Amino acid sequence: MTTLVAEPKAGHAGANNGQPASLFSKGVCFSVTKRGWTAKASNTEDDVGISTDEAERRAISTYGTKNLVDPDRIKIFTTLEGKARTIVARAGYRFQAVDSWFVPLGAVLQLTGRLKEIVAKYNLEADRFCQDYQQLKAEWLVKHPALPRGLYPLDKDLRARFSLNYYMFQVSSPSSLVEDVDILSAQAQDDELKNMRAKLNRECNQFVDEYVRNFRNLAAEFCTQVIEQNGEVHGKTLTSIRVKIEKFRQMNIFEDNVVVSQLKQLENQIKDLDGVKLRGNRDAQTALVDACKVIKQSVLDEAAILKVTERQKRRIVMV
């Protein structure tokens, strides 16, 4: 794992004499990268029995690939990469401006712990694969003797082709970068710095808006499900609602406290309910539907959304 900047300390936006606070007082960005040998090689015209002219006539641009070892021995690396990306996505919210996932500070410790476990597993599997490489290659070549030996990497180069890493970072002020561009005049540097900051903060405002709406929509979706089923939902649905309420609470970095309060009331209402107790209990079903109608109306209320987002946009800046 590489940390590009020091991990921030949790802060409260606007708590310091009403001064703007950085978005990164509330969370950090995560990205996952993987480098790995695919154990495949591109086919040629000869491999697929087609001439260059025929490929051109039929507009064939690629000829597919061939496996160089048993594909079952290589898929573990794709699986582990997928797990790493999935848990980052579940812990955060997509931040398109910096091609990463924004994760609230409260979730960082647990997330890094899980990522370390996956990276350790990946490295263990990579070491094991490299140890077995010559045997895997020999067994595959027995089955497929026409494969050119030159397609295989050397033993000494193989391990360096496997790596899985995660990066935790913040976006800092572009001032030092601009100042290092010697060809710009002082005025041009100042103008460029203002433009860059303005662009980043526009991205920040868009992020705040999308973030608040996304998690409100999450609540609206399960409320709609309850309403459409007239409260006759299964135990699994109730469990899913509890999980989504907890998710909203964990991700509530922009003080959407009215919704948090409403969801807390709903959580208490269904605390002792399961599918069996709810089935046939018309009073409980009606009460559940009524609560979900109130929440759905609240979370989709445009004026209420703007009240939250506009307040945060005045207080939160990226740099």
Coordinates of C-alpha atoms in Angstrom, one line a residue:
M1 CA 0.0 0.0 0.0
T2 CA 1.3 3.5 -0.8
T3 CA 0.1 6.6 1.0
L4 CA 0.7 9.6 -1.2
V5 CA 0.0 12.1 1.6
A6 CA -0.3 11.8 5.4
E7 CA -3.6 10.4 6.5
P8 CA -5.9 13.3 7.5
K9 CA -7.4 13.8 10.9
A10 CA -11.1 13.8 11.2
G11 CA -12.5 17.3 11.3
H12 CA -15.9 19.1 11.3
A13 CA -16.6 21.2 8.3
G14 CA -17.3 24.8 9.2
A15 CA -16.4 24.2 12.9
N16 CA -13.5 26.7 12.8
N17 CA -15.1 30.1 12.9
G18 CA -17.2 29.3 9.9
Q19 CA -14.2 28.9 7.7
P20 CA -14.3 26.6 4.7
A21 CA -13.1 23.1 5.3
S22 CA -11.4 20.7 2.9
L23 CA -13.4 17.8 1.5
F24 CA -10.5 15.7 2.7
S25 CA -11.2 16.5 6.4
K26 CA -14.1 14.1 5.9
G27 CA -12.4 11.3 3.9
V28 CA -9.7 10.1 1.6
C29 CA -9.6 8.7 -1.9
F30 CA -8.7 5.0 -2.7
S31 CA -7.6 3.4 -5.9
V32 CA -6.7 -0.2 -6.7
T33 CA -4.1 -1.2 -9.2
K34 CA -3.0 -4.6 -10.5
R35 CA -0.2 -5.8 -12.7
G36 CA -0.2 -9.4 -13.7
W37 CA 0.9 -11.9 -16.3
T38 CA -2.3 -12.9 -18.2
A39 CA -0.8 -16.2 -19.3
K40 CA -2.2 -15.5 -22.8
A41 CA -0.7 -14.6 -26.1
S42 CA -2.3 -13.0 -29.2
N43 CA -3.0 -15.2 -32.1
T44 CA -1.6 -14.5 -35.6
E45 CA -3.1 -15.1 -39.0
D46 CA -1.4 -18.5 -39.2
D47 CA -2.9 -19.5 -35.8
V48 CA -6.4 -19.0 -37.1
G49 CA -5.8 -20.0 -40.7
I50 CA -6.6 -16.8 -42.4
S51 CA -4.6 -14.5 -44.7
T52 CA -4.0 -10.8 -44.2
D53 CA -6.1 -10.0 -47.3
E54 CA -9.0 -12.1 -46.1
A55 CA -8.9 -10.5 -42.7
E56 CA -9.0 -7.1 -44.3
R57 CA -11.8 -8.1 -46.5
R58 CA -13.9 -9.4 -43.5
A59 CA -12.8 -6.4 -41.3
I60 CA -11.2 -8.7 -38.8
S61 CA -9.1 -6.6 -36.5
T62 CA -8.1 -9.2 -33.8
Y63 CA -7.5 -12.9 -33.9
G64 CA -8.2 -13.7 -30.3
T65 CA -5.7 -15.2 -27.8
K66 CA -4.3 -18.5 -26.8
N67 CA -3.6 -19.8 -23.2
L68 CA 0.0 -20.5 -22.2
V69 CA -0.9 -22.4 -19.0
D70 CA -4.0 -23.9 -17.5
P71 CA -6.3 -20.9 -17.1
D72 CA -7.7 -22.3 -13.8
R73 CA -4.3 -21.6 -12.3
I74 CA -4.3 -17.9 -13.2
K75 CA -7.9 -16.9 -12.5
I76 CA -7.3 -16.5 -8.8
F77 CA -5.5 -13.2 -9.5
T78 CA -8.5 -11.7 -11.3
T79 CA -10.7 -12.9 -8.4
L80 CA -8.6 -11.2 -5.8
E81 CA -8.4 -8.0 -7.8
G82 CA -12.2 -8.1 -8.1
K83 CA -12.6 -8.5 -4.3
A84 CA -10.3 -5.6 -3.6
R85 CA -12.2 -3.3 -6.0
T86 CA -15.5 -4.5 -4.7
I87 CA -14.8 -3.7 -1.0
V88 CA -13.4 -0.3 -1.9
A89 CA -16.6 0.4 -3.9
R90 CA -18.8 -0.7 -1.1
A91 CA -16.9 1.4 1.5
G92 CA -17.0 4.6 -0.6
Y93 CA -18.6 6.6 -3.4
R94 CA -17.2 7.1 -6.9
F95 CA -15.2 10.3 -7.3
Q96 CA -14.9 10.8 -11.0
A97 CA -12.8 13.9 -10.8
V98 CA -9.8 11.9 -9.6
D99 CA -10.8 8.5 -10.9
S100 CA -11.1 6.9 -7.4
W101 CA -13.4 6.1 -4.6
F102 CA -14.0 8.6 -1.8
V103 CA -14.1 6.8 1.6
P104 CA -15.3 8.5 4.8
L105 CA -12.6 8.6 7.5
G106 CA -14.6 6.3 9.8
A107 CA -14.4 3.5 7.3
V108 CA -10.7 3.8 6.4
L109 CA -9.2 1.6 9.2
Q110 CA -11.5 -1.3 8.5
L111 CA -11.1 -1.0 4.7
T112 CA -7.3 -0.9 4.9
G113 CA -7.3 -4.0 7.1
R114 CA -9.3 -5.9 4.6
L115 CA -7.2 -4.7 1.7
K116 CA -4.0 -5.8 3.4
E117 CA -5.4 -9.3 3.8
I118 CA -6.3 -9.4 0.1
V119 CA -2.9 -8.1 -1.0
A120 CA -1.2 -10.6 1.3
K121 CA -3.2 -13.4 -0.3
Y122 CA -2.4 -12.2 -3.8
N123 CA 1.3 -12.2 -3.0
L124 CA 1.1 -15.7 -1.5
E125 CA -0.6 -16.9 -4.7
A126 CA 1.9 -15.1 -6.9
D127 CA 4.8 -16.8 -5.0
R128 CA 3.1 -20.2 -5.3
F129 CA 2.5 -19.7 -9.0
C130 CA 6.1 -18.7 -9.7
Q131 CA 7.3 -21.8 -7.8
D132 CA 5.1 -24.0 -9.9
Y133 CA 5.8 -22.2 -13.2
Q134 CA 8.1 -24.6 -14.9
Q135 CA 5.9 -27.6 -14.1
L136 CA 2.8 -25.7 -15.3
K137 CA 4.5 -24.7 -18.5
A138 CA 5.8 -28.2 -19.1
E139 CA 2.4 -29.8 -18.5
W140 CA 0.7 -27.4 -20.9
L141 CA 3.2 -27.8 -23.6
V142 CA 2.7 -31.6 -23.5
K143 CA -0.9 -30.9 -24.3
H144 CA -0.2 -28.1 -26.8
P145 CA 3.2 -28.9 -28.3
A146 CA 2.8 -26.4 -31.2
L147 CA 3.0 -23.4 -28.8
P148 CA 6.2 -21.4 -29.4
R149 CA 8.5 -21.5 -26.4
G150 CA 9.4 -17.8 -27.0
L151 CA 6.0 -16.7 -25.8
Y152 CA 6.9 -17.5 -22.2
P153 CA 8.6 -15.0 -19.9
L154 CA 11.9 -16.0 -18.2
D155 CA 11.7 -17.3 -14.7
K156 CA 13.7 -14.4 -13.3
D157 CA 11.3 -11.9 -14.8
L158 CA 8.0 -13.6 -13.9
R159 CA 7.5 -12.5 -10.2
A160 CA 7.9 -8.8 -11.1
R161 CA 4.8 -9.2 -13.4
F162 CA 2.5 -9.8 -10.5
S163 CA 1.4 -7.1 -8.1
L164 CA -1.8 -5.9 -6.4
N165 CA -1.7 -2.5 -4.6
Y166 CA -4.0 0.0 -3.2
Y167 CA -3.4 3.7 -2.9
M168 CA -4.8 6.2 -0.4
F169 CA -4.5 9.8 -1.2
Q170 CA -5.8 13.4 -1.1
V171 CA -5.9 16.2 -3.6
S172 CA -3.7 19.1 -2.4
S173 CA -3.4 22.6 -3.6
P174 CA -1.9 23.0 -7.1
S175 CA 0.0 26.1 -6.2
S176 CA 3.5 24.4 -6.0
L177 CA 3.0 22.8 -9.3
V178 CA 2.1 26.0 -11.0
E179 CA 5.0 27.9 -9.4
D180 CA 7.4 25.3 -10.8
V181 CA 6.4 26.1 -14.4
D182 CA 9.1 28.7 -15.1
I183 CA 7.9 29.6 -18.5
L184 CA 4.8 31.3 -17.1
S185 CA 4.9 34.8 -15.9
A186 CA 3.8 35.7 -12.4
Q187 CA 0.4 36.9 -13.6
A188 CA 0.0 33.8 -15.8
Q189 CA 0.9 31.6 -12.8
D190 CA -1.7 33.4 -10.7
D191 CA -4.4 33.1 -13.3
E192 CA -3.6 29.4 -13.9
L193 CA -3.7 28.7 -10.2
K194 CA -7.1 30.4 -9.9
N195 CA -8.5 28.4 -12.8
M196 CA -7.2 25.1 -11.5
R197 CA -8.7 25.8 -8.0
A198 CA -12.0 26.9 -9.5
K199 CA -12.2 23.8 -11.6
L200 CA -11.4 21.5 -8.7
N201 CA -13.9 23.2 -6.5
R202 CA -16.6 22.9 -9.2
E203 CA -15.8 19.2 -9.2
C204 CA -16.2 19.2 -5.4
N205 CA -19.6 20.9 -5.6
Q206 CA -20.7 18.3 -8.2
F207 CA -19.5 15.5 -6.0
V208 CA -21.4 16.9 -2.9
D209 CA -24.6 17.1 -4.9
E210 CA -24.3 13.6 -6.4
Y211 CA -23.2 12.1 -3.1
V212 CA -26.2 13.5 -1.1
R213 CA -28.7 12.5 -3.8
N214 CA -27.2 9.0 -4.2
F215 CA -27.7 8.0 -0.6
R216 CA -31.1 9.7 -0.4
N217 CA -32.1 7.6 -3.5
L218 CA -30.9 4.5 -1.6
A219 CA -33.5 5.2 1.1
A220 CA -36.1 6.0 -1.5
E221 CA -35.6 2.7 -3.3
F222 CA -36.3 0.5 -0.3
C223 CA -39.2 2.7 0.8
T224 CA -40.7 2.2 -2.7
Q225 CA -40.3 -1.5 -2.4
V226 CA -42.2 -1.6 0.9
I227 CA -44.9 0.7 -0.4
E228 CA -45.5 -1.3 -3.6
Q229 CA -45.8 -4.5 -1.6
N230 CA -48.2 -2.9 0.9
G231 CA -45.8 -3.7 3.8
E232 CA -45.9 -7.5 3.1
V233 CA -42.2 -7.9 2.8
H234 CA -40.0 -10.9 3.7
G235 CA -37.5 -11.1 6.5
K236 CA -34.6 -10.8 4.0
T237 CA -36.1 -7.4 2.9
L238 CA -36.2 -6.2 6.5
T239 CA -32.5 -7.3 6.9
S240 CA -31.6 -5.5 3.7
I241 CA -33.3 -2.3 5.0
R242 CA -31.3 -2.5 8.2
V243 CA -28.1 -2.8 6.3
K244 CA -28.9 0.1 4.0
I245 CA -29.8 2.3 7.0
E246 CA -26.5 1.5 8.6
K247 CA -24.8 2.3 5.2
F248 CA -26.5 5.7 5.1
R249 CA -25.4 6.4 8.6
Q250 CA -21.8 5.5 7.9
M251 CA -21.7 7.5 4.7
N252 CA -23.4 10.6 6.1
I253 CA -20.4 12.9 5.9
F254 CA -22.5 15.9 4.8
E255 CA -24.7 16.2 7.8
D256 CA -28.0 15.1 6.2
N257 CA -29.3 14.7 9.7
V258 CA -33.0 15.0 9.1
V259 CA -32.9 11.8 7.0
V260 CA -30.6 10.1 9.6
S261 CA -33.2 10.8 12.3
Q262 CA -36.1 9.5 10.1
L263 CA -34.2 6.3 9.3
K264 CA -33.3 5.8 13.0
Q265 CA -37.0 5.9 13.8
L266 CA -37.7 3.4 11.0
E267 CA -34.9 1.2 12.3
N268 CA -36.4 1.2 15.8
Q269 CA -39.8 0.4 14.3
I270 CA -38.6 -2.7 12.6
K271 CA -36.1 -3.7 15.3
D272 CA -38.1 -6.6 16.6
L273 CA -39.8 -7.5 13.3
D274 CA -39.1 -10.4 11.1
G275 CA -40.9 -11.9 8.1
V276 CA -43.0 -14.2 10.3
K277 CA -44.2 -11.5 12.7
L278 CA -45.0 -9.2 9.9
R279 CA -46.9 -11.7 7.8
G280 CA -50.6 -11.3 8.4
N281 CA -50.1 -8.4 10.9
R282 CA -52.0 -5.7 9.1
D283 CA -51.4 -3.0 11.7
A284 CA -47.6 -3.5 11.5
Q285 CA -47.7 -3.6 7.7
T286 CA -49.7 -0.4 7.6
A287 CA -47.4 1.4 10.0
L288 CA -44.4 0.3 8.0
V289 CA -45.9 1.6 4.8
D290 CA -46.9 4.9 6.4
A291 CA -43.3 5.4 7.7
C292 CA -41.8 4.6 4.3
K293 CA -44.2 7.1 2.6
V294 CA -43.0 9.8 4.9
I295 CA -39.3 9.0 4.4
K296 CA -39.7 8.7 0.6
Q297 CA -41.4 12.1 0.4
S298 CA -38.7 13.6 2.6
V299 CA -35.6 12.1 0.8
L300 CA -36.9 13.1 -2.6
D301 CA -38.0 16.6 -1.6
E302 CA -35.9 18.9 -3.9
A303 CA -36.1 21.8 -1.5
A304 CA -34.7 19.7 1.3
I305 CA -32.0 18.3 -0.9
L306 CA -30.9 21.8 -2.0
K307 CA -30.9 22.9 1.7
V308 CA -28.3 20.2 2.5
T309 CA -26.2 20.5 -0.7
E310 CA -26.1 24.3 -0.9
R311 CA -25.1 24.5 2.8
Q312 CA -22.3 22.0 2.2
K313 CA -21.1 23.6 -1.0
R314 CA -20.6 26.9 0.9
R315 CA -18.5 25.1 3.6
I316 CA -16.6 22.4 1.7
V317 CA -13.9 23.0 -0.8
M318 CA -11.5 20.6 -2.4
V319 CA -8.4 22.7 -2.1

